[in-house]
mmCIF file of C-alpha atoms in Angstrom:
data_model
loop_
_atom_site.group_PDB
_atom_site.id
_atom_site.type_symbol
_atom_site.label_atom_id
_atom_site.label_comp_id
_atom_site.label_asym_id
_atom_site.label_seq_id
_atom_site.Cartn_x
_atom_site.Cartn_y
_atom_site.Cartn_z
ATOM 1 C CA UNK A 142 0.000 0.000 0.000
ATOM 2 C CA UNK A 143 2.876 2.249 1.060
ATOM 3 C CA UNK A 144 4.492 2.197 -2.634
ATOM 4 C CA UNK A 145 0.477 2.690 -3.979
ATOM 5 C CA UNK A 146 0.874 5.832 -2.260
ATOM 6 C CA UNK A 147 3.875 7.311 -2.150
ATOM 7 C CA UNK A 148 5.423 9.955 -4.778
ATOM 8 C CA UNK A 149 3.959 13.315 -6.969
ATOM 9 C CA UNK A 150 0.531 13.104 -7.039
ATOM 10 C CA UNK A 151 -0.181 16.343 -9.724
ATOM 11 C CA UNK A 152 -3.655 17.466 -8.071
ATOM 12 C CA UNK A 153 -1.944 17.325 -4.657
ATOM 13 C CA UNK A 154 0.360 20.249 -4.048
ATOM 14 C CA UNK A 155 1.253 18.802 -0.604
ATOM 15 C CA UNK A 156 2.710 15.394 -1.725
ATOM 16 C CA UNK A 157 6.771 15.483 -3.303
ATOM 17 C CA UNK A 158 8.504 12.605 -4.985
ATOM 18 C CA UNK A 159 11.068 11.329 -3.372
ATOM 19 C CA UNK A 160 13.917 9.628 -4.502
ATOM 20 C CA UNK A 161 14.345 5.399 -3.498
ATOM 21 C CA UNK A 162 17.250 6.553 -1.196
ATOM 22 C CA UNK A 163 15.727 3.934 1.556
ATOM 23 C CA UNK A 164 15.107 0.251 -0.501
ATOM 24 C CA UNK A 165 18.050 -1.410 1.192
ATOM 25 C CA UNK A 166 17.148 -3.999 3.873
ATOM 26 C CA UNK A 167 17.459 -2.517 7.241
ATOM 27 C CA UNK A 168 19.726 -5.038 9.356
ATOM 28 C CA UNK A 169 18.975 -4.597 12.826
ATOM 29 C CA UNK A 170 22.325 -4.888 14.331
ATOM 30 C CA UNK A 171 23.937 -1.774 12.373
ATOM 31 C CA UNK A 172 21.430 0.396 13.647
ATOM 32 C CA UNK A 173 20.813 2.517 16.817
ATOM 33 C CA UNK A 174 17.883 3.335 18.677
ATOM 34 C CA UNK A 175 17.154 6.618 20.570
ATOM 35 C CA UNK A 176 14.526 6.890 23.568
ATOM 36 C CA UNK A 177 13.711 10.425 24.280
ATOM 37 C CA UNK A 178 13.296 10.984 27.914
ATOM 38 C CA UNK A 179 11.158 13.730 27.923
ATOM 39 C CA UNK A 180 8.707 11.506 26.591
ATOM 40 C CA UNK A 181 7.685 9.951 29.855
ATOM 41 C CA UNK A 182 5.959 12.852 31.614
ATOM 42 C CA UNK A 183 3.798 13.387 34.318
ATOM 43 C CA UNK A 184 0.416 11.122 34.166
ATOM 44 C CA UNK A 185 2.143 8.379 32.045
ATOM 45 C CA UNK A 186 0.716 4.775 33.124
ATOM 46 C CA UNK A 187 3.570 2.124 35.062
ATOM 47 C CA UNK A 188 2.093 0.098 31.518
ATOM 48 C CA UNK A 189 2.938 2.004 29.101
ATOM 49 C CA UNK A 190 6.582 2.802 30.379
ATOM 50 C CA UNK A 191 6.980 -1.183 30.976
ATOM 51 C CA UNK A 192 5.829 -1.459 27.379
ATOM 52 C CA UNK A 193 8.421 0.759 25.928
ATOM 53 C CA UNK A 194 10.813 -0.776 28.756
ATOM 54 C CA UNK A 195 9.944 -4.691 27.237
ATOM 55 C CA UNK A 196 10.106 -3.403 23.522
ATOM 56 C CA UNK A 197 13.902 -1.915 24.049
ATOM 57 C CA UNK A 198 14.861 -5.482 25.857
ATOM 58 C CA UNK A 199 13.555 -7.266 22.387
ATOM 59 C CA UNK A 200 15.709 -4.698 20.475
ATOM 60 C CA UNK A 201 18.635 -4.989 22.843
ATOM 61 C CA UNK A 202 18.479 -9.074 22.803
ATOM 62 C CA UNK A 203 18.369 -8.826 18.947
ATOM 63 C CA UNK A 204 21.839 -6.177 18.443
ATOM 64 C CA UNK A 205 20.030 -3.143 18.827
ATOM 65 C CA UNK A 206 22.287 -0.542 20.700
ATOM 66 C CA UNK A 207 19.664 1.451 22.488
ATOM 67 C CA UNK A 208 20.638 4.888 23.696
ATOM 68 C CA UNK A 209 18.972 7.751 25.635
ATOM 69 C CA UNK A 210 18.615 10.962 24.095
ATOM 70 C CA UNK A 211 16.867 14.579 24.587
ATOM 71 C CA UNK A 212 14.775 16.498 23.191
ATOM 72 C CA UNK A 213 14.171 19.765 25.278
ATOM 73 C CA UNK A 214 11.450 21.224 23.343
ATOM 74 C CA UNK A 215 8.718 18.413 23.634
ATOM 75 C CA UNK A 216 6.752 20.097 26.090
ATOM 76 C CA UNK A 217 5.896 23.210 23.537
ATOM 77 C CA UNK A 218 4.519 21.066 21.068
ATOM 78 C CA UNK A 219 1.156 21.049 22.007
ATOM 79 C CA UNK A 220 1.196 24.905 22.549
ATOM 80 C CA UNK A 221 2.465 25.699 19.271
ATOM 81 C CA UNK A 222 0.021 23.043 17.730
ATOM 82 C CA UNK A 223 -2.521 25.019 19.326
ATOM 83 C CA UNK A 224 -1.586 28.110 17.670
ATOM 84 C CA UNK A 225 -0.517 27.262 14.132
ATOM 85 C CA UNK A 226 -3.230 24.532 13.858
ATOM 86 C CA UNK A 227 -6.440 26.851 14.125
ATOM 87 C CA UNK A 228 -4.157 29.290 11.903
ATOM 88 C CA UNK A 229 -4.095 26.461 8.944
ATOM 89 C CA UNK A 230 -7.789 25.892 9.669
ATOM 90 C CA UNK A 231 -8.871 28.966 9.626
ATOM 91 C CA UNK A 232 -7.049 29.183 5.947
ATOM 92 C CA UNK A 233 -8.152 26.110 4.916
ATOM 93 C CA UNK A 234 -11.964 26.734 5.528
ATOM 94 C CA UNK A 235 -11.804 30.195 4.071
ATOM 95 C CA UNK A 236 -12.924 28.402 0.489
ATOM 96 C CA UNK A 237 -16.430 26.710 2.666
ATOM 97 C CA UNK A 238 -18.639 29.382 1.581
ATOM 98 C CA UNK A 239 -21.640 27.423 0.838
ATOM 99 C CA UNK A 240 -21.314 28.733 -2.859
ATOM 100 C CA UNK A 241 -18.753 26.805 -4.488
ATOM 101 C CA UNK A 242 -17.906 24.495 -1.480
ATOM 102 C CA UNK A 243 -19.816 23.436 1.360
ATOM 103 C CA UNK A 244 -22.707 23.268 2.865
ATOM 104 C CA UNK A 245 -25.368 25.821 1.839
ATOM 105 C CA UNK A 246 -26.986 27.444 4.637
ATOM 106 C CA UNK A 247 -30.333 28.694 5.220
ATOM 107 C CA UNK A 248 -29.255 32.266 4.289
ATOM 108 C CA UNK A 249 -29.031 32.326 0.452
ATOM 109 C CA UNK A 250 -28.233 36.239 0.327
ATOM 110 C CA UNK A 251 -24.878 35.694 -1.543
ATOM 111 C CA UNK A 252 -22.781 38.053 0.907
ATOM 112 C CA UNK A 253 -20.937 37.377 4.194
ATOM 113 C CA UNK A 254 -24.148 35.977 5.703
ATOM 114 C CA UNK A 255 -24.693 33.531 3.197
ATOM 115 C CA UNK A 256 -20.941 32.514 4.318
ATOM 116 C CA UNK A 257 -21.675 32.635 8.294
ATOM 117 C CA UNK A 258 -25.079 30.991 8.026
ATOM 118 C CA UNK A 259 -23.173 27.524 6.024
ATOM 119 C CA UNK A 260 -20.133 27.730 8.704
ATOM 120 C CA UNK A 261 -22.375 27.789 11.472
ATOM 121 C CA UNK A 262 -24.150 24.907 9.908
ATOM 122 C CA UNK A 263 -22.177 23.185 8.954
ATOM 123 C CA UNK A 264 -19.193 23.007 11.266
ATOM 124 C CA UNK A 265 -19.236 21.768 14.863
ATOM 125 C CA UNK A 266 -17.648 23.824 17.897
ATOM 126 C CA UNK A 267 -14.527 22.262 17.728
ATOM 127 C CA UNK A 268 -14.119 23.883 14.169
ATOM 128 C CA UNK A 269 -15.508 27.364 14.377
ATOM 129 C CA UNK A 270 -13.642 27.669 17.331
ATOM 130 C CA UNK A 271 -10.404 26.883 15.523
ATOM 131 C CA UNK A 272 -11.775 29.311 12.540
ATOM 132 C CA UNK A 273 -11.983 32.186 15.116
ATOM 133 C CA UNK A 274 -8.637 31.584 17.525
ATOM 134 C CA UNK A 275 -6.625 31.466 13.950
ATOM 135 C CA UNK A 276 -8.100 34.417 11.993
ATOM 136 C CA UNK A 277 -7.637 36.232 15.801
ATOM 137 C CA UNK A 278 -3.672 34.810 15.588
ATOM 138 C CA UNK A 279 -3.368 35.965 11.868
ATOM 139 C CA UNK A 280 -4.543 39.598 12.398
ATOM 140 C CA UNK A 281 -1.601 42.234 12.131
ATOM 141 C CA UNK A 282 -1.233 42.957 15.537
ATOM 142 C CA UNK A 283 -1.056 39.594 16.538
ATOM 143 C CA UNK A 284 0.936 37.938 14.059
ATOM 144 C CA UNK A 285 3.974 38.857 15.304
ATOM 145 C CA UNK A 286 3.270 37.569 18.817
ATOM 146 C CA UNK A 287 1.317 34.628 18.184
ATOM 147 C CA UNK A 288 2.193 33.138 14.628
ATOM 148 C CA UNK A 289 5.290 34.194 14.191
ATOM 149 C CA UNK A 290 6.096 33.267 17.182
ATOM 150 C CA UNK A 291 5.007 29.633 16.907
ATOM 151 C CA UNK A 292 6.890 29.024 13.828
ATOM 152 C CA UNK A 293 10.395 29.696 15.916
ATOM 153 C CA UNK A 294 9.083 27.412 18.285
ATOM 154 C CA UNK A 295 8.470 24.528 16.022
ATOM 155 C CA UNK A 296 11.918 24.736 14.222
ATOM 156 C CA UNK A 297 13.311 24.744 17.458
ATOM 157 C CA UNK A 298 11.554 21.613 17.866
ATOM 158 C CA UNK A 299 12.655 20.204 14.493
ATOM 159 C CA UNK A 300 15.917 21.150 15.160
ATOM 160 C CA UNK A 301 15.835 18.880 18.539
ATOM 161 C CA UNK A 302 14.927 15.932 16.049
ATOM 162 C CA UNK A 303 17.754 16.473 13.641
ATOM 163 C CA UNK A 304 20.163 16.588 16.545
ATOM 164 C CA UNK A 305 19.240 13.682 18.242
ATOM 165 C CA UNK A 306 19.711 11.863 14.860
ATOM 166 C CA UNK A 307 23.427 12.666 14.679
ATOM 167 C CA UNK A 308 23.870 10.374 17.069
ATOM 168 C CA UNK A 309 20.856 7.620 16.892
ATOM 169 C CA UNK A 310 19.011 6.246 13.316
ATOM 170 C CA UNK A 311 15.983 5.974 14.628
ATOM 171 C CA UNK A 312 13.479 6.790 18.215
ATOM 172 C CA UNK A 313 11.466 4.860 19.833
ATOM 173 C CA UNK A 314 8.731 6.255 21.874
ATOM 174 C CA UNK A 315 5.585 6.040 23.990
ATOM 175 C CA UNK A 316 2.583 6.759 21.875
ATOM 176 C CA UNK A 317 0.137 7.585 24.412
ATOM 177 C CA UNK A 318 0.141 8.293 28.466
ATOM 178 C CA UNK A 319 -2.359 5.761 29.014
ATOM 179 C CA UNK A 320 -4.750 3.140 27.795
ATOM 180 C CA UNK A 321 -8.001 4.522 26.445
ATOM 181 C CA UNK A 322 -9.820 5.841 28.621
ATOM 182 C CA UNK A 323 -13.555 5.329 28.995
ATOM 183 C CA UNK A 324 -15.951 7.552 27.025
ATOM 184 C CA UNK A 325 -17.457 8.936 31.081
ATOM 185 C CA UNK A 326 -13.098 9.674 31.709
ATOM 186 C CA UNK A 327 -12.654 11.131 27.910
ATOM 187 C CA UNK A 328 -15.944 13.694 28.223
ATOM 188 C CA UNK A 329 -15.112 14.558 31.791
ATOM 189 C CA UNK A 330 -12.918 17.046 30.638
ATOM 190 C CA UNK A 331 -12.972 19.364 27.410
ATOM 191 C CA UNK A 332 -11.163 18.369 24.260
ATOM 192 C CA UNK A 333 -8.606 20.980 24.413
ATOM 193 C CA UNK A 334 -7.355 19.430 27.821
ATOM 194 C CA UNK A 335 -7.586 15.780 26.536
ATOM 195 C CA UNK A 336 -5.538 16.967 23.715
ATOM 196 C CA UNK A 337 -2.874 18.449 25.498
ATOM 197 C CA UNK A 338 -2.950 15.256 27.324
ATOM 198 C CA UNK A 339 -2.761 12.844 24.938
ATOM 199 C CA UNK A 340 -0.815 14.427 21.997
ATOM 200 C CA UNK A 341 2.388 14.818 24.487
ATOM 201 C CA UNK A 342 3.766 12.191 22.815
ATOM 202 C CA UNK A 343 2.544 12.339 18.920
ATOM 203 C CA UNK A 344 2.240 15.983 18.264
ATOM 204 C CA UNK A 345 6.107 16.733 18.491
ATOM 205 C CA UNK A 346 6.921 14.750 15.046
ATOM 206 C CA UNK A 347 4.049 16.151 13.229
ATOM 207 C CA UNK A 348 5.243 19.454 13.962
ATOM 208 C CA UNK A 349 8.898 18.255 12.840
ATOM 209 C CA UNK A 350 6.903 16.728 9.426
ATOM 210 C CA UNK A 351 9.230 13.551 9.954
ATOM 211 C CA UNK A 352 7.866 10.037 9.510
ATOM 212 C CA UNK A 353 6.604 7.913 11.988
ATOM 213 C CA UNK A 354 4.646 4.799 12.628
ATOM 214 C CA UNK A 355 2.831 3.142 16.099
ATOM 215 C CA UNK A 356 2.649 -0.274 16.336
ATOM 216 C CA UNK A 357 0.468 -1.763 19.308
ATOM 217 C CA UNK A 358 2.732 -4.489 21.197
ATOM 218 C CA UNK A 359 0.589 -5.722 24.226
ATOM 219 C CA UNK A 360 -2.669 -5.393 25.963
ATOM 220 C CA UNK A 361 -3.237 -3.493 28.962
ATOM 221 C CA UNK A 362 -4.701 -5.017 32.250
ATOM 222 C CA UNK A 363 -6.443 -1.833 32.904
ATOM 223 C CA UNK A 364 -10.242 -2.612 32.881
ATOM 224 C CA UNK A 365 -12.245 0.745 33.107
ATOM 225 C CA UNK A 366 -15.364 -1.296 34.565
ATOM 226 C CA UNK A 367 -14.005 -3.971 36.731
ATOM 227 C CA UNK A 368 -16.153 -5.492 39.292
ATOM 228 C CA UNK A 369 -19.774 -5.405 36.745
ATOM 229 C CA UNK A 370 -20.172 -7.944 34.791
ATOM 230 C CA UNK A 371 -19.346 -5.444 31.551
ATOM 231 C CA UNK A 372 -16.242 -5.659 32.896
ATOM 232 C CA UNK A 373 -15.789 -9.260 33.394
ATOM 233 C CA UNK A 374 -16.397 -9.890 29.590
ATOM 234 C CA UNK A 375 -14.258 -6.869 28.468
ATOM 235 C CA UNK A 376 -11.182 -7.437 26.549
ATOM 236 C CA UNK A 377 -7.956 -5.354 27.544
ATOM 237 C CA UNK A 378 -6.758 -2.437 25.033
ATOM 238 C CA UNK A 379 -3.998 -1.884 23.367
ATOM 239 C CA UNK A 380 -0.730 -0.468 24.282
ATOM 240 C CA UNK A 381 1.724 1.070 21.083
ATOM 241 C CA UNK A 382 5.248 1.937 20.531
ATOM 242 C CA UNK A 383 6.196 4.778 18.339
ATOM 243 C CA UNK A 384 9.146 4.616 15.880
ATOM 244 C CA UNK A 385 10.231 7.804 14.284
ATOM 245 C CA UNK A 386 12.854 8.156 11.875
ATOM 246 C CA UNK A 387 14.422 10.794 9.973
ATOM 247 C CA UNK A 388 13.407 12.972 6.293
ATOM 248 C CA UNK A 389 12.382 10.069 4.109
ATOM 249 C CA UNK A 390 13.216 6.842 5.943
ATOM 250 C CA UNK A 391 9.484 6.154 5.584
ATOM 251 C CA UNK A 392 10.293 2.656 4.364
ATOM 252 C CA UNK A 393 12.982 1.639 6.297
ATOM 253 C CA UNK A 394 10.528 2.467 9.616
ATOM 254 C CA UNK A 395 7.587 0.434 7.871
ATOM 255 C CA UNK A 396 10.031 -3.042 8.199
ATOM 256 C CA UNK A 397 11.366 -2.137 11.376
ATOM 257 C CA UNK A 398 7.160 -2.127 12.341
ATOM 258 C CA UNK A 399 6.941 -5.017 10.558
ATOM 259 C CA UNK A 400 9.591 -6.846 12.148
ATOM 260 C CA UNK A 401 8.307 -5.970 16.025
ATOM 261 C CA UNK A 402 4.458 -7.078 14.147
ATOM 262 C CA UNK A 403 6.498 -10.327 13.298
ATOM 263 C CA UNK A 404 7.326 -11.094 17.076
ATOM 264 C CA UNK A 405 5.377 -9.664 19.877
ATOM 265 C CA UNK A 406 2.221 -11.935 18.724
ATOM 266 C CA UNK A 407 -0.446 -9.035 19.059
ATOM 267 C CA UNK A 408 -3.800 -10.873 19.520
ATOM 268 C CA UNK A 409 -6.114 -10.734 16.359
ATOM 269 C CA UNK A 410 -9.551 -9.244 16.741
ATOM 270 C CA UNK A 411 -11.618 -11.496 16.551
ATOM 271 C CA UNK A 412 -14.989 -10.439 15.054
ATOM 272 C CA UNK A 413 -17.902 -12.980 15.998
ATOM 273 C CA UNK A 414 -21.442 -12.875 14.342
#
């Protein structure tokens, strides 16, 4: 699927052909694997860091030379996500007009009202609230402090990546700080603190556009509704490792996933009629 995908698509000014710089084999004990400490923060599960904990033993027992590294700007990923996110949004919804794309709203006026009444349609809160906080972070007196600002921060946090990798080929990381949590845990708390929570350890990389890949490794023994008998039936949940590699590696991380598929004997879902 990966080579279905990949390369110059011509209506898609986003994609880039890359060259096959990454078709060799990847032999397992020539390469070396960096865990970022600041990765395991404050909430993180005693599972998930024994997961990460187990998966560097299998790479250590099969040549792996496993390493700790740093990379100081993790913690600012989320609040730089926060602003440049709602600033691409608010761009990227600019053409939803309910004339040539999106929904068409009950106001059929053909002016900014025509505009307001398809947004307000049809977008949720989560989205016009992004819409607003980025056209607020792109005005001219804020764009400085704000925008501007945000973009420093994430090549600061780039540049934390491509140091690392002078001295490790690829990271290995915690995807999330816990299991997933129960729908009554997720909605106890409003999206934008969830997602500060739970992106700790995903949003860095995106911000970094480097490749990456989570493979789930174990089950958890957390059940959210022990005790009923719900909870006696229900299976555990899944527990991931992230690999992230450098600027086109893309390949090269898809058989390293492949090869920790290939031994920690996830359990198949099972789908019964």
């Amino acid at each position: 699927y990966f080579d279905v995908l990949r390369g110059r698509d011509q209506f898609d000014s986003t994609s880039i052909d890359l060259q096959d710089c990454d078709n060799e084999e990847v032999e397992l004990e020539n390469i070396k694997l960096g865990v970022p400490q600041e990765y395991f923060c404050e909430g993180m599960s005693d599972e998930v860091i024994k997961s990460v904990s187990d998966m560097c033993n299998l790479f250590s027992n099969n040549g792996v030379n496993i390493d700790s590294v740093s990379l100081p700007h993790t913690d600012m990923a989320v609040p730089c996500y926060s602003v440049l996110n709602p600033c691409e949004v608010a761009s990227n919804m600019a053409r939803y007009d309910g004339v040539e794309f999106g929904l068409a709203g009950s106001d059929t006026s053909y002016n900014e009202a025509m505009a307001a009444s398809s947004r307000s349609q049809g977008f949720n809160d989560v989205v016009r609230g992004r819409i607003l906080a980025g056209n607020y972070f792109l005005l001219r007196r804020h764009y400085d402090e704000y925008y501007l600002q945000a973009l420093k921060v994430r090549r600061l946090i780039q540049n934390d990546f491509l140091e690392a990798f002078k001295s490790v080929d690829y990271l290995l990381t915690p995807v999330t700080l816990t299991d997933a949590p129960s729908f009554a845990d997720f909605t106890a708390q409003d999206n934008r603190t969830q997602t500060a929570k739970q992106d700790h350890c995903t949003q860095p990389v995106n911000l970094a556009g480097l490749p990456a890949v989570t493979v789930p490794i174990c089950l958890s023994g957390n059940n959210h509704t022990a005790g009923s008998e719900e909870g006696a039936k229900r299976r555990s949940l899944p527990l991931s490792v992230q690999l992230i590699g450098p600027y086109g590696s893309d390949k090269k991380l898809l058989r390293i996933a492949r090869w920790i598929e290939e031994r920690v004997d996830f359990p198949t879902l099972v789908l019964c009629d």
